[in-house]
Coordinates of N, CA and C in Angstrom, one line a residue:
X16 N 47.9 82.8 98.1 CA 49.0 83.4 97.3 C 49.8 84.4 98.0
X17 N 49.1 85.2 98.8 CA 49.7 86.6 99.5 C 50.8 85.6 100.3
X18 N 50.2 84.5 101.2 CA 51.5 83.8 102.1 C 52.6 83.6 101.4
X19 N 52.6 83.1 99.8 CA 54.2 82.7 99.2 C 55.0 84.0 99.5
X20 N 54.5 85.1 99.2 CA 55.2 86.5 98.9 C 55.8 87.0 100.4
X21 N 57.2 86.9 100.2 CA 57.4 87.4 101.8 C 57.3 88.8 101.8
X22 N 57.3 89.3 103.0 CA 56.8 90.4 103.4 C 58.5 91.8 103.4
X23 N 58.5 92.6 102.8 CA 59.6 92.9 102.6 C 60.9 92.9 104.0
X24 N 60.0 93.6 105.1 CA 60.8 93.2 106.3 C 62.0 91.9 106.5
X25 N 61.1 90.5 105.7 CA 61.9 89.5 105.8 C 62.8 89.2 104.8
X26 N 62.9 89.7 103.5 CA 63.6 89.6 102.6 C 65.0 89.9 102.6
X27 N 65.8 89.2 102.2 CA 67.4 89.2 102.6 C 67.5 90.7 101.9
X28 N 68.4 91.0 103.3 CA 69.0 92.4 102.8 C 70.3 91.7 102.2
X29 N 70.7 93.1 100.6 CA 71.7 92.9 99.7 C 72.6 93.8 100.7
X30 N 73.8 93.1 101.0 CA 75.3 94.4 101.8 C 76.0 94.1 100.7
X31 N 76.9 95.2 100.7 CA 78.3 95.6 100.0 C 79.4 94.9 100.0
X32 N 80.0 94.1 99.3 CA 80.6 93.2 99.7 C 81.9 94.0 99.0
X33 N 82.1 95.4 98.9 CA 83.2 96.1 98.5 C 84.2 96.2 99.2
X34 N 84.1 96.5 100.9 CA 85.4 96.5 101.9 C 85.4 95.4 102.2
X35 N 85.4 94.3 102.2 CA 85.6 93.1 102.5 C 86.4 92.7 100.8
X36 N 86.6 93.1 99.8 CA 87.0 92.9 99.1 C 88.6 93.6 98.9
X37 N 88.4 94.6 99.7 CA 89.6 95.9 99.5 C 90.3 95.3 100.8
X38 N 89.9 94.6 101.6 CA 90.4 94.3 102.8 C 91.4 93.0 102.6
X39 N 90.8 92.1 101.9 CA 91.4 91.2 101.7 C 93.0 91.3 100.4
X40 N 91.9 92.3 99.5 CA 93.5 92.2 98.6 C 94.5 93.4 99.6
X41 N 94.3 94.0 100.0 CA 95.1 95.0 100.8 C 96.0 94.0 101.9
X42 N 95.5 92.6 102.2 CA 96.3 92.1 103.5 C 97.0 90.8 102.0
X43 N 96.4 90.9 101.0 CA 97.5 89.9 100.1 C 98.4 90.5 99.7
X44 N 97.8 91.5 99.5 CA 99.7 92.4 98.9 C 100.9 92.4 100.0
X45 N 100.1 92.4 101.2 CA 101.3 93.2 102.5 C 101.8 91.9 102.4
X46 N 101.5 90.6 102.3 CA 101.9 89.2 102.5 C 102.8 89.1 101.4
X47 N 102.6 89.1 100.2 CA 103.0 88.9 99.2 C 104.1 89.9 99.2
X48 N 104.6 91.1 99.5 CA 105.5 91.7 99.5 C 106.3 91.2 100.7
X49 N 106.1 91.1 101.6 CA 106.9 90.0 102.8 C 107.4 89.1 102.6
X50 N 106.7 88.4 101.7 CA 107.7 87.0 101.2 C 108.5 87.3 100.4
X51 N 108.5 88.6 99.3 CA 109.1 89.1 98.3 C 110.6 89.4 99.3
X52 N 110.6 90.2 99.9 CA 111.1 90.5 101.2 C 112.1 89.3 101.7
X53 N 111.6 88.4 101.7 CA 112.4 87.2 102.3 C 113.5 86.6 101.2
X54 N 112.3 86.5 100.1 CA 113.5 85.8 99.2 C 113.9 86.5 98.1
X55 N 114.2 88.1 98.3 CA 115.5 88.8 98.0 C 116.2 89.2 98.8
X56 N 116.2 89.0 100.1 CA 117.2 88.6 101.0 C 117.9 87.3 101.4
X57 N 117.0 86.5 100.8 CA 117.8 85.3 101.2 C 118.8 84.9 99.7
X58 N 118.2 85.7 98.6 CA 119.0 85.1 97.3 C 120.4 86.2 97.2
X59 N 119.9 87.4 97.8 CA 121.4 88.5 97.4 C 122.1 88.2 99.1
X60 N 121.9 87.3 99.9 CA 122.8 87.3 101.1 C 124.3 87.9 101.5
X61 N 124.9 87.6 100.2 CA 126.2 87.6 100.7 C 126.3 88.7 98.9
X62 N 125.7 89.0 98.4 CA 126.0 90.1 97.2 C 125.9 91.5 97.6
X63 N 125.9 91.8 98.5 CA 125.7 93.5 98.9 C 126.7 93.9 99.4
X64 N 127.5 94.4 98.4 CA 129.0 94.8 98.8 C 129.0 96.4 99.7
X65 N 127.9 97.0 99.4 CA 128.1 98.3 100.3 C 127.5 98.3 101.4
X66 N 126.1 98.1 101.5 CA 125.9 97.7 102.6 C 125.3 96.4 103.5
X67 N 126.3 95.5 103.3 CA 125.7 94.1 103.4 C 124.6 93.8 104.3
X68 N 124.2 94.1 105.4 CA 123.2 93.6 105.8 C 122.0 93.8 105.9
X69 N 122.1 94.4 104.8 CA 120.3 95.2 103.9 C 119.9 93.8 103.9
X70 N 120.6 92.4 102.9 CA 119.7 91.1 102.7 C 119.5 90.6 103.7
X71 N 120.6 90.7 104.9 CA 119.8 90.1 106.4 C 118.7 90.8 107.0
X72 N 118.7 92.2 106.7 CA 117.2 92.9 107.2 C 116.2 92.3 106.7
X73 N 116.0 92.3 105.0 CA 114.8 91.7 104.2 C 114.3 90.5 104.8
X74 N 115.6 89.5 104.7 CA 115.4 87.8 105.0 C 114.9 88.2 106.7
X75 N 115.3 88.7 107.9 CA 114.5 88.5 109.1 C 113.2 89.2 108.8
X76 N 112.9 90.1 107.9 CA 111.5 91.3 108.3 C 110.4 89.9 107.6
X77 N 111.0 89.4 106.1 CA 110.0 88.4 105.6 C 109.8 87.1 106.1
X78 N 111.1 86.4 106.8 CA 111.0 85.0 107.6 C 110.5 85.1 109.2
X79 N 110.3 86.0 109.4 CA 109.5 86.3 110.6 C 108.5 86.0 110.5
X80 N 107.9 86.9 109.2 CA 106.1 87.0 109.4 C 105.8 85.4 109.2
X81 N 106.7 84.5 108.2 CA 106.3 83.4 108.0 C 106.3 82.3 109.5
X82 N 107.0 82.7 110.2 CA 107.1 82.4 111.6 C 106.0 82.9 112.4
X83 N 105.9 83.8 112.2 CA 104.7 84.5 112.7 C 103.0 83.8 112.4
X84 N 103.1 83.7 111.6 CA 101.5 82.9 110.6 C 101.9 81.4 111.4
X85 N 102.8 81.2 111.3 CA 103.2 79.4 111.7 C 102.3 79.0 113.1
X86 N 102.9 79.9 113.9 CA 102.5 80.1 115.4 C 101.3 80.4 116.0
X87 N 101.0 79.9 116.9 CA 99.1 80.1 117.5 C 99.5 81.5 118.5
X88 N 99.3 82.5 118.6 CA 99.9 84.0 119.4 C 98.3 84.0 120.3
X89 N 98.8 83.7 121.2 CA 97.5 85.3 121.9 C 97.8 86.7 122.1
X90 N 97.7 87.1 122.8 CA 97.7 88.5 122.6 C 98.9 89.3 123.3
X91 N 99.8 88.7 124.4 CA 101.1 88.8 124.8 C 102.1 88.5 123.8
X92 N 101.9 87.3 123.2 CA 102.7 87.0 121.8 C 102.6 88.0 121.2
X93 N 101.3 88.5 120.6 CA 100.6 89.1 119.5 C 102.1 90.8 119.6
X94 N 101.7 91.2 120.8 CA 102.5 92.2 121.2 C 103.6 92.6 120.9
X95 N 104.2 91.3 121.4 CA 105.5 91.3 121.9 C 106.1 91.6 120.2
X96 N 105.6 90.6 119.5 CA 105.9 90.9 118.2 C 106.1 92.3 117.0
X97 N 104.6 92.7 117.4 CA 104.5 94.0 116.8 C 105.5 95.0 117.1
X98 N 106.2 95.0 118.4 CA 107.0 95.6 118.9 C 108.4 95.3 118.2
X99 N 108.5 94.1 118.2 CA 110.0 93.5 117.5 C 109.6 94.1 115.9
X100 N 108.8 93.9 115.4 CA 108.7 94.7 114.3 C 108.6 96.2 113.9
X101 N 108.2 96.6 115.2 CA 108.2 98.0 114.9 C 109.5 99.1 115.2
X102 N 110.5 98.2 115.7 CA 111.9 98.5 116.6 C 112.5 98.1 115.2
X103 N 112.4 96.8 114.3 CA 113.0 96.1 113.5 C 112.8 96.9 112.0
X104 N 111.8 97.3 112.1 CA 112.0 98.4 110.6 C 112.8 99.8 110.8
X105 N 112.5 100.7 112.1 CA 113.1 101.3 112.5 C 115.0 101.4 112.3
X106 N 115.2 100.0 112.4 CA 116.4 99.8 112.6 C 116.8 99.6 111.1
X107 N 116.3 99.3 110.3 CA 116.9 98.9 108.9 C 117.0 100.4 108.6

């Protein structure tokens, strides 16, 4: 009977499956607001009478990333990009 009973050492340790949870909805929102991003740029394109190229910022900052996910990057890609995005928000 003692053998059925495992020995606590071997017993699955219970982990926290709380930042893996905060991590995931934290990277759906940023996605989800990027798309948001794309297609209110792509629907007000030509409706921004003061400063019209607000909807062309939105539409490249959102159709990027979707370009971006599309594509297999290693780490020069990976780069190059964060760069174009980090020059690209700057500039809006």
């Amino acid at each position: 009977l003692s053998s059925l009973i495992m020995p606590e050492s071997d017993k699955p340790q219970h982990t926290c499956r709380l930042p893996t949870v905060i991590v995931v909805c934290t990277v759906g929102i940023f996605f989800i607001m990027l798309i948001a991003q794309g297609v209110v740029g792509a629907v007000y394109i030509h409706d921004c009478p003061l400063l019209p190229f607000i909807p062309f910022y939105l539409l490249v900052m959102g159709g990027s990333i979707l370009l971006f996910c599309l594509i297999d990057c290693n780490v020069i890609c990976f780069g190059s990009v964060f760069i174009f995005y980090f020059f690209w928000f700057f500039a809006g």
